[in-house]
Coordinates of N, CA and C in Angstrom, one line a residue:
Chain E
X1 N 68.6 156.0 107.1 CA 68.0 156.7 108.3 C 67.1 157.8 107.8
X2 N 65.7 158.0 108.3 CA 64.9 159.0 107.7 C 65.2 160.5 109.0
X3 N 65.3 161.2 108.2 CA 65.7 162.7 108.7 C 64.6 163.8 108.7
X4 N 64.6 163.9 110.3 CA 63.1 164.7 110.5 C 63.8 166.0 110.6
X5 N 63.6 167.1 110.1 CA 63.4 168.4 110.1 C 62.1 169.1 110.5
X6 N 62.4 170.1 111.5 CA 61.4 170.7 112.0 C 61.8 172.2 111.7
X7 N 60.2 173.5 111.9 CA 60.8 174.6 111.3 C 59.2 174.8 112.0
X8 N 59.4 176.6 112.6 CA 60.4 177.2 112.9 C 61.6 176.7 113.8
X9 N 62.4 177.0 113.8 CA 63.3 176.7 115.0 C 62.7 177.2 116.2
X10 N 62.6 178.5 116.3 CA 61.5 179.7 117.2 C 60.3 180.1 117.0
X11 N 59.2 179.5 117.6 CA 57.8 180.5 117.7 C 57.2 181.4 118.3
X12 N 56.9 182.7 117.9 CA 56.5 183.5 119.2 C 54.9 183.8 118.7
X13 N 54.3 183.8 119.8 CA 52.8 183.6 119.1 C 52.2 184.2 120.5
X14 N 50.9 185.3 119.7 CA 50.4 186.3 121.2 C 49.7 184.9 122.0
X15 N 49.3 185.4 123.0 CA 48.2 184.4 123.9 C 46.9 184.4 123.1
X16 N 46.7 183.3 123.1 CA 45.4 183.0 122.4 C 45.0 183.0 120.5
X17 N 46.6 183.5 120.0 CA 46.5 183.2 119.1 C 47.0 181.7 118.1
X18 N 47.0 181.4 117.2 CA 47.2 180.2 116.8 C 48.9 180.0 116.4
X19 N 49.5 178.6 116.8 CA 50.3 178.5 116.6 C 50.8 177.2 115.4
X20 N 51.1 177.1 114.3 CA 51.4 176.3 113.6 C 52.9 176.0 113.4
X21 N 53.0 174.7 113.7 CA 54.5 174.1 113.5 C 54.7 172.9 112.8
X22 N 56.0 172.9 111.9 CA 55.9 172.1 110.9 C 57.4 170.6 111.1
X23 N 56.8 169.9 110.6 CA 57.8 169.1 110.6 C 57.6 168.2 109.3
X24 N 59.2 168.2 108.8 CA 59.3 167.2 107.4 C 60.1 166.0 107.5
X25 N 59.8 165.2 106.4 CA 60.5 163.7 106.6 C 61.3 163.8 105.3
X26 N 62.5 163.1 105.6 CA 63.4 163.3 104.4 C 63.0 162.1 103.6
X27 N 62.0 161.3 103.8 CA 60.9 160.2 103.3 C 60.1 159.8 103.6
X28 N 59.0 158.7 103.0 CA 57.6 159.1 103.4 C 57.6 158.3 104.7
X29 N 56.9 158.4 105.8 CA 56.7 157.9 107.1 C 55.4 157.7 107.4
X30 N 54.9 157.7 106.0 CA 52.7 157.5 105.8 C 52.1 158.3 107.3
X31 N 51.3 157.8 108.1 CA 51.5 158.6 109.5 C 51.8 158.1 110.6
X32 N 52.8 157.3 110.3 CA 53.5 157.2 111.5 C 54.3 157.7 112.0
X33 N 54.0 158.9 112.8 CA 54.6 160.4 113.4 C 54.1 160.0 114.6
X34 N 54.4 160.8 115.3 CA 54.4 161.3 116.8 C 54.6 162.9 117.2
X35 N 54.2 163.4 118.3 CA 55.0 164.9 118.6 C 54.4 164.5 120.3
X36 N 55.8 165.0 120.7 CA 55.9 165.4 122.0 C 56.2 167.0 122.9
X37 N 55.9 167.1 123.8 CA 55.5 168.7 124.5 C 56.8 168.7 125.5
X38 N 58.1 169.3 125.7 CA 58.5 169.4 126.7 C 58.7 170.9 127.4
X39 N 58.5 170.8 128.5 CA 58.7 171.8 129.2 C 60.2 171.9 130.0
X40 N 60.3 173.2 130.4 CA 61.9 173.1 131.1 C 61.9 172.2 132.3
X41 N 63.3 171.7 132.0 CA 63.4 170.6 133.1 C 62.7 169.8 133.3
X42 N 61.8 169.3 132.1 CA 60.7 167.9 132.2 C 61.2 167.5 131.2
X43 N 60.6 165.8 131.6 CA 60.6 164.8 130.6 C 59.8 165.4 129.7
X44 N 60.3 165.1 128.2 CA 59.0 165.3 127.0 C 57.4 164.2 127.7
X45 N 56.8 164.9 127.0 CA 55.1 164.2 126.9 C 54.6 163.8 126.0
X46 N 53.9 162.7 125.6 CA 53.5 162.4 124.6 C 52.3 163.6 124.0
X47 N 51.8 164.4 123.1 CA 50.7 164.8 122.7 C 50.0 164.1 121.4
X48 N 50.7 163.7 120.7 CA 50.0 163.6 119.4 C 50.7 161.9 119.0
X49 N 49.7 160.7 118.6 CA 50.7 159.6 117.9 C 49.5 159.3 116.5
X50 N 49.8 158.3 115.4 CA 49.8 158.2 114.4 C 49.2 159.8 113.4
X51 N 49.7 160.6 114.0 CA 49.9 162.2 113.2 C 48.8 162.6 113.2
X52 N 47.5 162.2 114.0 CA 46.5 162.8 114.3 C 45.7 162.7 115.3
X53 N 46.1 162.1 116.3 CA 45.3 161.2 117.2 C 45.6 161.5 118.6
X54 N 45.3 162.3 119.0 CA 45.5 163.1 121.0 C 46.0 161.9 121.5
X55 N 46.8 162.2 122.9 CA 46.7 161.4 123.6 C 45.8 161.3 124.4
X56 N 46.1 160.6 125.8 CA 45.0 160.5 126.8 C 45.3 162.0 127.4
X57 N 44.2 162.4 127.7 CA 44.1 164.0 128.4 C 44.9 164.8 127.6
X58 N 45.4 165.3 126.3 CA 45.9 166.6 125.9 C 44.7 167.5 125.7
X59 N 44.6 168.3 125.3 CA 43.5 169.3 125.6 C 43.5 169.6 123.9
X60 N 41.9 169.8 123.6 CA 41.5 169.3 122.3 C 42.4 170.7 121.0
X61 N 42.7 171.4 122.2 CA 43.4 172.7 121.3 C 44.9 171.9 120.7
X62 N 45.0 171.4 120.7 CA 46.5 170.9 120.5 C 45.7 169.8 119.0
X63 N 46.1 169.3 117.7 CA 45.9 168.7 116.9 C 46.9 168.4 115.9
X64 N 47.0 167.5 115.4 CA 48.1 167.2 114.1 C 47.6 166.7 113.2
X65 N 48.3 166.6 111.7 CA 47.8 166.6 110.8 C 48.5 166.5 109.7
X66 N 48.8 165.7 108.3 CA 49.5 165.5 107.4 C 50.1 163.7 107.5
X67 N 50.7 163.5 106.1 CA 51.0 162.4 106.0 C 52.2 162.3 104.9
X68 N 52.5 161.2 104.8 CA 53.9 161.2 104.1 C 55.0 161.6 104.6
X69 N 55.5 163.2 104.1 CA 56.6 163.5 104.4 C 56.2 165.0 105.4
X70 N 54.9 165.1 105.0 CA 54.9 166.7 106.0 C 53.7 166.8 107.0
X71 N 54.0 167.3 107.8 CA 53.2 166.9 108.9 C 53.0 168.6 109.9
X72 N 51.7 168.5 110.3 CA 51.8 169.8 111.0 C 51.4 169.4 112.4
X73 N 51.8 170.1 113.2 CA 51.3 170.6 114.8 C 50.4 172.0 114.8
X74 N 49.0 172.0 115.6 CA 48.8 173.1 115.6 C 48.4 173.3 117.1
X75 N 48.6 174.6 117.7 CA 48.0 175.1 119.2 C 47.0 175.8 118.7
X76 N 45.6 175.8 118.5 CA 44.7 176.7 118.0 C 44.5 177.8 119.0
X77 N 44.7 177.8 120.1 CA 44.5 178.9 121.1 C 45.9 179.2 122.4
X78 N 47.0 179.9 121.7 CA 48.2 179.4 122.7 C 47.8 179.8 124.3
X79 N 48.2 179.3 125.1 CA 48.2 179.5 126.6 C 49.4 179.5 126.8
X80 N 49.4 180.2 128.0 CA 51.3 180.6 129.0 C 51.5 179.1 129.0
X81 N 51.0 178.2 128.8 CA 51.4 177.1 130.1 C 51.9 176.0 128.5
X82 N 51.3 176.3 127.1 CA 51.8 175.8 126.1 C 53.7 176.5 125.7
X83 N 54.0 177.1 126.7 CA 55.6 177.6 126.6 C 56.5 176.6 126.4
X84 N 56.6 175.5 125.9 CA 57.6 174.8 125.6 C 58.3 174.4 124.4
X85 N 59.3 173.2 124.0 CA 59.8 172.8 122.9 C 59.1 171.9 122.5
X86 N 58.6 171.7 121.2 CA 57.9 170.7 120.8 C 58.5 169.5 119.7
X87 N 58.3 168.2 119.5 CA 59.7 167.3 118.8 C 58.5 166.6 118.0
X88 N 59.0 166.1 116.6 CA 58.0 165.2 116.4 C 59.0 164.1 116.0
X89 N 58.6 162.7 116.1 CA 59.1 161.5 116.1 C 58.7 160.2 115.0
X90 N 59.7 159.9 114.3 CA 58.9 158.9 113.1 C 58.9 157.7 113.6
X91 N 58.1 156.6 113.5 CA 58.2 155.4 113.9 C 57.7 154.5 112.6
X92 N 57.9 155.0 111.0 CA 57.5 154.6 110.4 C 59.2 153.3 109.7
X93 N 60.0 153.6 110.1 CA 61.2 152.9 109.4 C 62.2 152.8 110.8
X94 N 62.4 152.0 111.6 CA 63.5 152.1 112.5 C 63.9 150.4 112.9
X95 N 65.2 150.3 113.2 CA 66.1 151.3 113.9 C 66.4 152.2 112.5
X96 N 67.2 153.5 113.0 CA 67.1 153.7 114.1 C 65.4 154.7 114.3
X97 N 65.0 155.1 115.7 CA 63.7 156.1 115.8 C 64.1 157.7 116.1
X98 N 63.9 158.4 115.2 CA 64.6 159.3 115.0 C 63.3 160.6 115.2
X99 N 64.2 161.5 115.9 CA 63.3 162.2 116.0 C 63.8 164.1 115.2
X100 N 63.0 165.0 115.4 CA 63.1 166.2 114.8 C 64.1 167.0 115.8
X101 N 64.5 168.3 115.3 CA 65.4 169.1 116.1 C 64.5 169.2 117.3
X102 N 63.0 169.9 117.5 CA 62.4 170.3 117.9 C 62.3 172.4 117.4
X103 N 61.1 172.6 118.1 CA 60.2 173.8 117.5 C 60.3 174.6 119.0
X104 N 60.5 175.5 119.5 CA 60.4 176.4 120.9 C 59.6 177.5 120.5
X105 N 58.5 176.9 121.3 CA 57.2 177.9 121.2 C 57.0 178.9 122.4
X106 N 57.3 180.5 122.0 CA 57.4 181.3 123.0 C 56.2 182.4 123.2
X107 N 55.9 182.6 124.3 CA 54.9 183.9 124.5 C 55.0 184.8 123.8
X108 N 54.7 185.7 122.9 CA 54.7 187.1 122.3 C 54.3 188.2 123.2
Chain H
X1 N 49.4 153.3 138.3 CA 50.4 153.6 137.6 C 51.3 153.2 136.8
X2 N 52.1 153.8 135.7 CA 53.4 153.4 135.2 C 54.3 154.3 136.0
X3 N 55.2 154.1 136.3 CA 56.3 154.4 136.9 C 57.9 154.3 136.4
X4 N 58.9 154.6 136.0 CA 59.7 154.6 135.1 C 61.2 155.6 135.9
X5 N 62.1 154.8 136.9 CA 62.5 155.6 137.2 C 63.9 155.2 137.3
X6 N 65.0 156.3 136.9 CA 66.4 155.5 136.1 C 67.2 156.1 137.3
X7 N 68.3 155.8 137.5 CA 69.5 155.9 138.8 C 70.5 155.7 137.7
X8 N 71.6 156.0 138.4 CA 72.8 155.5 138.4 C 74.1 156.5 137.6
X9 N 73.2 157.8 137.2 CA 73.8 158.6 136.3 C 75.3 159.3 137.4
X10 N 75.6 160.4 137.2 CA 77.3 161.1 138.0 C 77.9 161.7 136.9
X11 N 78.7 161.7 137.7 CA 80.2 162.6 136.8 C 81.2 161.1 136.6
X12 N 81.7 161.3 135.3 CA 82.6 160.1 135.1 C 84.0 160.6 133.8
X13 N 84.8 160.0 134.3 CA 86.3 160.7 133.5 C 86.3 159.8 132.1
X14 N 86.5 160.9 131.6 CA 86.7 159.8 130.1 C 87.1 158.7 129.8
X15 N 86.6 157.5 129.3 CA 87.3 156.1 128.9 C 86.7 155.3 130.2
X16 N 85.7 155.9 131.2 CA 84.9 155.0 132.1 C 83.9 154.4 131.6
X17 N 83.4 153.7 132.6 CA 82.2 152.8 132.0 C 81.3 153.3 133.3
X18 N 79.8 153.3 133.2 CA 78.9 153.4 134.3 C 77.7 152.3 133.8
X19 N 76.6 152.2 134.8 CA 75.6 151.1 134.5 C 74.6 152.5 134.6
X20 N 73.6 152.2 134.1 CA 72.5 153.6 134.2 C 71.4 152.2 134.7
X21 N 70.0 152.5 135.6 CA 69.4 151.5 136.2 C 68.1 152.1 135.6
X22 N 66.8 151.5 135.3 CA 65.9 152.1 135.5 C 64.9 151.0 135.8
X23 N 64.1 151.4 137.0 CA 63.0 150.7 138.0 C 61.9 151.1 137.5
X24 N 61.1 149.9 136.7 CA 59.7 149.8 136.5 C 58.8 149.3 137.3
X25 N 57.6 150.4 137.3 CA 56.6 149.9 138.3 C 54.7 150.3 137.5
X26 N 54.1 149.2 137.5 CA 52.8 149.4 137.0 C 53.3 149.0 135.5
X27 N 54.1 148.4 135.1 CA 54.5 147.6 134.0 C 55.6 146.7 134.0
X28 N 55.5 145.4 133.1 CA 56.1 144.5 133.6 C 57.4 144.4 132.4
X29 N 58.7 144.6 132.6 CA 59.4 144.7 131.4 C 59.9 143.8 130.3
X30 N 59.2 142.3 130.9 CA 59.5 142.0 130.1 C 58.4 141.3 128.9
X31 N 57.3 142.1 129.4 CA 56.2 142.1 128.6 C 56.1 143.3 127.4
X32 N 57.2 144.4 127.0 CA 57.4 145.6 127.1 C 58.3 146.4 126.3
X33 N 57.9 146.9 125.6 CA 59.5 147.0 124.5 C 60.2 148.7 125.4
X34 N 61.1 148.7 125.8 CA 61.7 149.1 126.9 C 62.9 150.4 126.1
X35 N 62.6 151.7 126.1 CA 64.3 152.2 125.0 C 64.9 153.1 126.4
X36 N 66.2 153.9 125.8 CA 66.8 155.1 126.6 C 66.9 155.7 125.4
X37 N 66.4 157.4 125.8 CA 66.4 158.6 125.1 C 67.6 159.4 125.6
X38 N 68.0 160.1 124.6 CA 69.3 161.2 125.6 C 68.9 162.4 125.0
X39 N 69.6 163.2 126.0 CA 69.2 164.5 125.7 C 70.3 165.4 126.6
X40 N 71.2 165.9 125.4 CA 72.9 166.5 125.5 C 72.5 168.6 126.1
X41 N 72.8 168.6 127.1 CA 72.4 169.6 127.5 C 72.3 170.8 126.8
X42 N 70.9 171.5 126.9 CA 70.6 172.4 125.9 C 70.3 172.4 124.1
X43 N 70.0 170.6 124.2 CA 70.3 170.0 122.7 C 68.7 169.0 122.8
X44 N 68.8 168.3 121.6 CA 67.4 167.7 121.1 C 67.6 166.2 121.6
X45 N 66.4 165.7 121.4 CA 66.0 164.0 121.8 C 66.9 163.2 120.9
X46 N 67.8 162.2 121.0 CA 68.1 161.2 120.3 C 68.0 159.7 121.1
X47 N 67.7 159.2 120.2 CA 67.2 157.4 120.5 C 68.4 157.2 120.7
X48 N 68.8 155.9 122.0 CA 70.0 155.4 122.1 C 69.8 153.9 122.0
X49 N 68.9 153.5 122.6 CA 68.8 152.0 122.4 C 67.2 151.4 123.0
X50 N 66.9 150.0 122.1 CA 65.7 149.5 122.4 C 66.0 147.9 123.1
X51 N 65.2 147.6 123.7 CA 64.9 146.5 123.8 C 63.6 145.7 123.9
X52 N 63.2 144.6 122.9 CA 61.7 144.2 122.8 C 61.9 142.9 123.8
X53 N 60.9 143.0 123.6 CA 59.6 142.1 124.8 C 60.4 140.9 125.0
X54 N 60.5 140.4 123.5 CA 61.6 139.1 123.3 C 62.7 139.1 123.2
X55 N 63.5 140.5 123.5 CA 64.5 140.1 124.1 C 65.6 140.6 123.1
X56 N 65.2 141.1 121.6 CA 66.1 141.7 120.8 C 66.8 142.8 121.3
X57 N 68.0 143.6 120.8 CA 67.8 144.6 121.1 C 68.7 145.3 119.7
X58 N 68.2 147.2 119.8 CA 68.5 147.6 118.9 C 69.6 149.2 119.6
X59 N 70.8 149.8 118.9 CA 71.5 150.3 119.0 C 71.0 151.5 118.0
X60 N 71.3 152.6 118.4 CA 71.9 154.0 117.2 C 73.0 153.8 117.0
X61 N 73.7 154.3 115.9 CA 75.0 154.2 114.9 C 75.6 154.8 116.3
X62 N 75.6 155.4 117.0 CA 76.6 156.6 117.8 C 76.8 155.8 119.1
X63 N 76.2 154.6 119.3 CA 76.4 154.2 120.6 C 76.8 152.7 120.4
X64 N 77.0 152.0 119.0 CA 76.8 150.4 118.8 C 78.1 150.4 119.3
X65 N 77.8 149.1 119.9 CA 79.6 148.6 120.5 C 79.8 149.2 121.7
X66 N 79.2 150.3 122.0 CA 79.4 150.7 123.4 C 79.0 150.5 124.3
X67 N 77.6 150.4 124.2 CA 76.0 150.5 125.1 C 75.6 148.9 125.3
X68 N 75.2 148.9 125.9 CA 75.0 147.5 126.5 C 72.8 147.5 126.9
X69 N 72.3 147.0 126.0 CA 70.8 147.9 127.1 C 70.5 146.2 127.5
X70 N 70.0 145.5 128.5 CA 69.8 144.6 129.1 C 68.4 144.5 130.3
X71 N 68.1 143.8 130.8 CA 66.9 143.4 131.5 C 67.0 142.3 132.4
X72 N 66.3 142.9 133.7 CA 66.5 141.6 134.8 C 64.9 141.7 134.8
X73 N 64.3 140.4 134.6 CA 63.0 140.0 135.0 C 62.2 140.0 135.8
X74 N 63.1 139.3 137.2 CA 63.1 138.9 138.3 C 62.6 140.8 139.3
X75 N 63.9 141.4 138.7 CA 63.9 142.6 139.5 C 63.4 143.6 138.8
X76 N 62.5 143.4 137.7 CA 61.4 144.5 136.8 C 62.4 145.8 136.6
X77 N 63.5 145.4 136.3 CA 64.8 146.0 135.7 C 65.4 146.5 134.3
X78 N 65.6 147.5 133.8 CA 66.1 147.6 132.4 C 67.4 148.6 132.8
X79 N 68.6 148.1 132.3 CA 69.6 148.4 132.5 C 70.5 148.8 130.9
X80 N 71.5 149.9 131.4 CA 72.0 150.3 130.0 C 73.6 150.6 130.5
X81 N 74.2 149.9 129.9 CA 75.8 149.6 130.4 C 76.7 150.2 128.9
X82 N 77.2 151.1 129.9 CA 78.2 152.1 128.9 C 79.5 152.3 129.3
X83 N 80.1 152.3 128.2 CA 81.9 151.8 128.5 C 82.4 152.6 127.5
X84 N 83.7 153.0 127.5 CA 84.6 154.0 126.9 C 84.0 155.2 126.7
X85 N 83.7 155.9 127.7 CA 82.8 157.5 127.5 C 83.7 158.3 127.2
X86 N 82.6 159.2 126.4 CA 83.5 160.4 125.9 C 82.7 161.6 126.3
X87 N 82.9 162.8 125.9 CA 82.6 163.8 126.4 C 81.3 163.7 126.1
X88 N 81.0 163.4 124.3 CA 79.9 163.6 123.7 C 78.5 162.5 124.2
X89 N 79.0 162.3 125.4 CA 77.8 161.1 125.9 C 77.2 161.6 126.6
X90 N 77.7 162.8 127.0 CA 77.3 163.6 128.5 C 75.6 164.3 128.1
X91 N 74.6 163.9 128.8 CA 73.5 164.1 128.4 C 72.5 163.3 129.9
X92 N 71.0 163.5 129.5 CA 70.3 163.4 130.8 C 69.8 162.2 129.7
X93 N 70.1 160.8 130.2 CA 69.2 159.5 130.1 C 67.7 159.2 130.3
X94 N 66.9 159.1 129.4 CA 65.3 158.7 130.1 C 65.1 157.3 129.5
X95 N 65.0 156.8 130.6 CA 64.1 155.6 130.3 C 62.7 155.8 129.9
X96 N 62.3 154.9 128.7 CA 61.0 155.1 128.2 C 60.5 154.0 127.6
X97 N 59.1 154.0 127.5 CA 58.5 152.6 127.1 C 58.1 153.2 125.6
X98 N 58.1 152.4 125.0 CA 58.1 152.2 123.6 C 56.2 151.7 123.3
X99 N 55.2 152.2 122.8 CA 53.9 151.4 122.9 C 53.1 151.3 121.9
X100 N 51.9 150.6 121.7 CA 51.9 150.6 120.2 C 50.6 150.8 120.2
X101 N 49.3 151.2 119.7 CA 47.7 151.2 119.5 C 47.1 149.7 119.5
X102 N 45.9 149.9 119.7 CA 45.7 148.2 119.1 C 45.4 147.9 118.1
X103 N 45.6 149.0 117.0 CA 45.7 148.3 115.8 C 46.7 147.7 115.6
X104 N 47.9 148.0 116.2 CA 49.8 147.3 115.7 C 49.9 148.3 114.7
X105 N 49.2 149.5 114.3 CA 50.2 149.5 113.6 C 50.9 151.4 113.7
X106 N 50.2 152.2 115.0 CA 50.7 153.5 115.1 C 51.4 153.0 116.9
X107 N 53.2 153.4 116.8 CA 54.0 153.6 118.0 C 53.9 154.6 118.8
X108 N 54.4 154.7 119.4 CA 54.6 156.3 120.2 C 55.5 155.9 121.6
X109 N 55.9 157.1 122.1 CA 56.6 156.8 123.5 C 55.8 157.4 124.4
X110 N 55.2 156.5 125.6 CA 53.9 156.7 126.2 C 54.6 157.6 128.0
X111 N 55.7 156.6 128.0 CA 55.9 156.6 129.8 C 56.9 157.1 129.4
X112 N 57.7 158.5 130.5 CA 59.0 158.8 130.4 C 59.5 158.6 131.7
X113 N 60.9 158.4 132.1 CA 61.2 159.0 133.4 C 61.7 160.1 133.4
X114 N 62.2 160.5 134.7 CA 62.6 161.6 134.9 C 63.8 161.7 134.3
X115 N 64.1 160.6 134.3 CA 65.9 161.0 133.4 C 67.0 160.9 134.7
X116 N 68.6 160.7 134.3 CA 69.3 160.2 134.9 C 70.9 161.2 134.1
X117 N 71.5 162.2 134.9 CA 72.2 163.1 134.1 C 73.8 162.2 134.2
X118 N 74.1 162.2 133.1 CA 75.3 161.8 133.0 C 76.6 162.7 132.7
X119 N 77.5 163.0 133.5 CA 78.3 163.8 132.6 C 79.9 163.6 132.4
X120 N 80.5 163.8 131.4 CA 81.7 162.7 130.8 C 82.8 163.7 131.0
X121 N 83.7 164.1 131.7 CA 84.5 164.8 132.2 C 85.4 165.2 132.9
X122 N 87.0 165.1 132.7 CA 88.1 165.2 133.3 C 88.3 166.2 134.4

């Protein structure tokens, strides 16, 4: 089973400044990653799949990036409304699909 | 639209079994590789089970032997049947579609539902 670790556990980042979040693979997952956006009391969202690639409508400030085992998330400009938990997900070896603790990205 | 919407969740005493339901609409399931995600209150995403297009299906170590995930064609139905609960099941169920690029070769989970809370307790 490949074991995703994510870090920070907590982010606090002013408005408008950048927010970087990291996630590792306890093996390589080339880029087949994922990261999803959840907000309280919602279903996660898709934002990001083969570790660089927006979804439909995420907004161009959100990007990902890395391969193998390390992989980043970035918010280049945080907004109030980016206040949530963020997860990234491997799809490179499964069953099983395993995902990261998740990252809680908070207003400063 | 896709539409993705799960029932069947409650309060259930340990060593019960419940059916979890989820009603697809704007996708056909059995065209569809179909999973449930859990998510244990105040806790992270874990995969519980898949089922493809053709009809395989796949389990997490934590749920094999328990979970049942299944599909009615007829009634654009994906169903997940759970038996001997324990506390540690207690979590909000999402049905989710599993989807792939058209290269075949980057996945992702595209559609969620709202989720279906289950909770295992005497």
């Amino acid at each position: 089973e490949i074991v995703m670790t994510q870090s920070p556990a907590t982010l606090s980042v002013f408005p408008g400044e950048r927010a970087t979040l990291s996630c590792r693979a306890s093996q390589s997952v080339r880029t087949n990653l994922a990261w999803y956006q959840q907000k309280p009391g919602q279903a996660p969202r898709l934002l990001i799949y083969g570790a660089s690639t927006r979804a439909t409508g995420i907004p161009a400030r959100f990007s990902g990036s890395g391969s193998g085992t390390e992989f980043t998330l970035t918010i280049s400009s945080l907004q109030s409304e980016d206040v949530a938990v963020y997860y990234c997900q491997q799809f490179n070896d499964w069953p099983p699909l395993t995902f990261g603790g998740g990252t809680k990205v908070e207003i400063k | 639209d896709v539409q993705l919407v799960e029932s069947g969740g409650g309060l259930i005493q340990p060593g019960g079994s419940l059916r979890l339901s989820c009603a697809a609409s704007g996708l056909t399931v059995s065209s569809n590789y179909l999973t449930w995600v859990r998510q244990a209150p105040g806790k992270g995403l874990e995969w519980v089970s898949l089922i493809y297009s053709d009809g395989s299906t796949y389990y997490a170590d934590s749920v094999k032997g328990q979970f049942t995930i299944s599909r009615d064609n007829s009634k654009n139905m994906v169903y997940l049947q759970m038996n001997s609960l324990r506390a540690e099941d207690t979590a909000v169920y999402y049905c989710v579609r599993l989807q792939f690029d058209p290269s075949g070769f980057y996945f992702y989970f595209d559609y969620w539902g709202q989720g279906t809370l289950v909770a295992v307790s005497s």
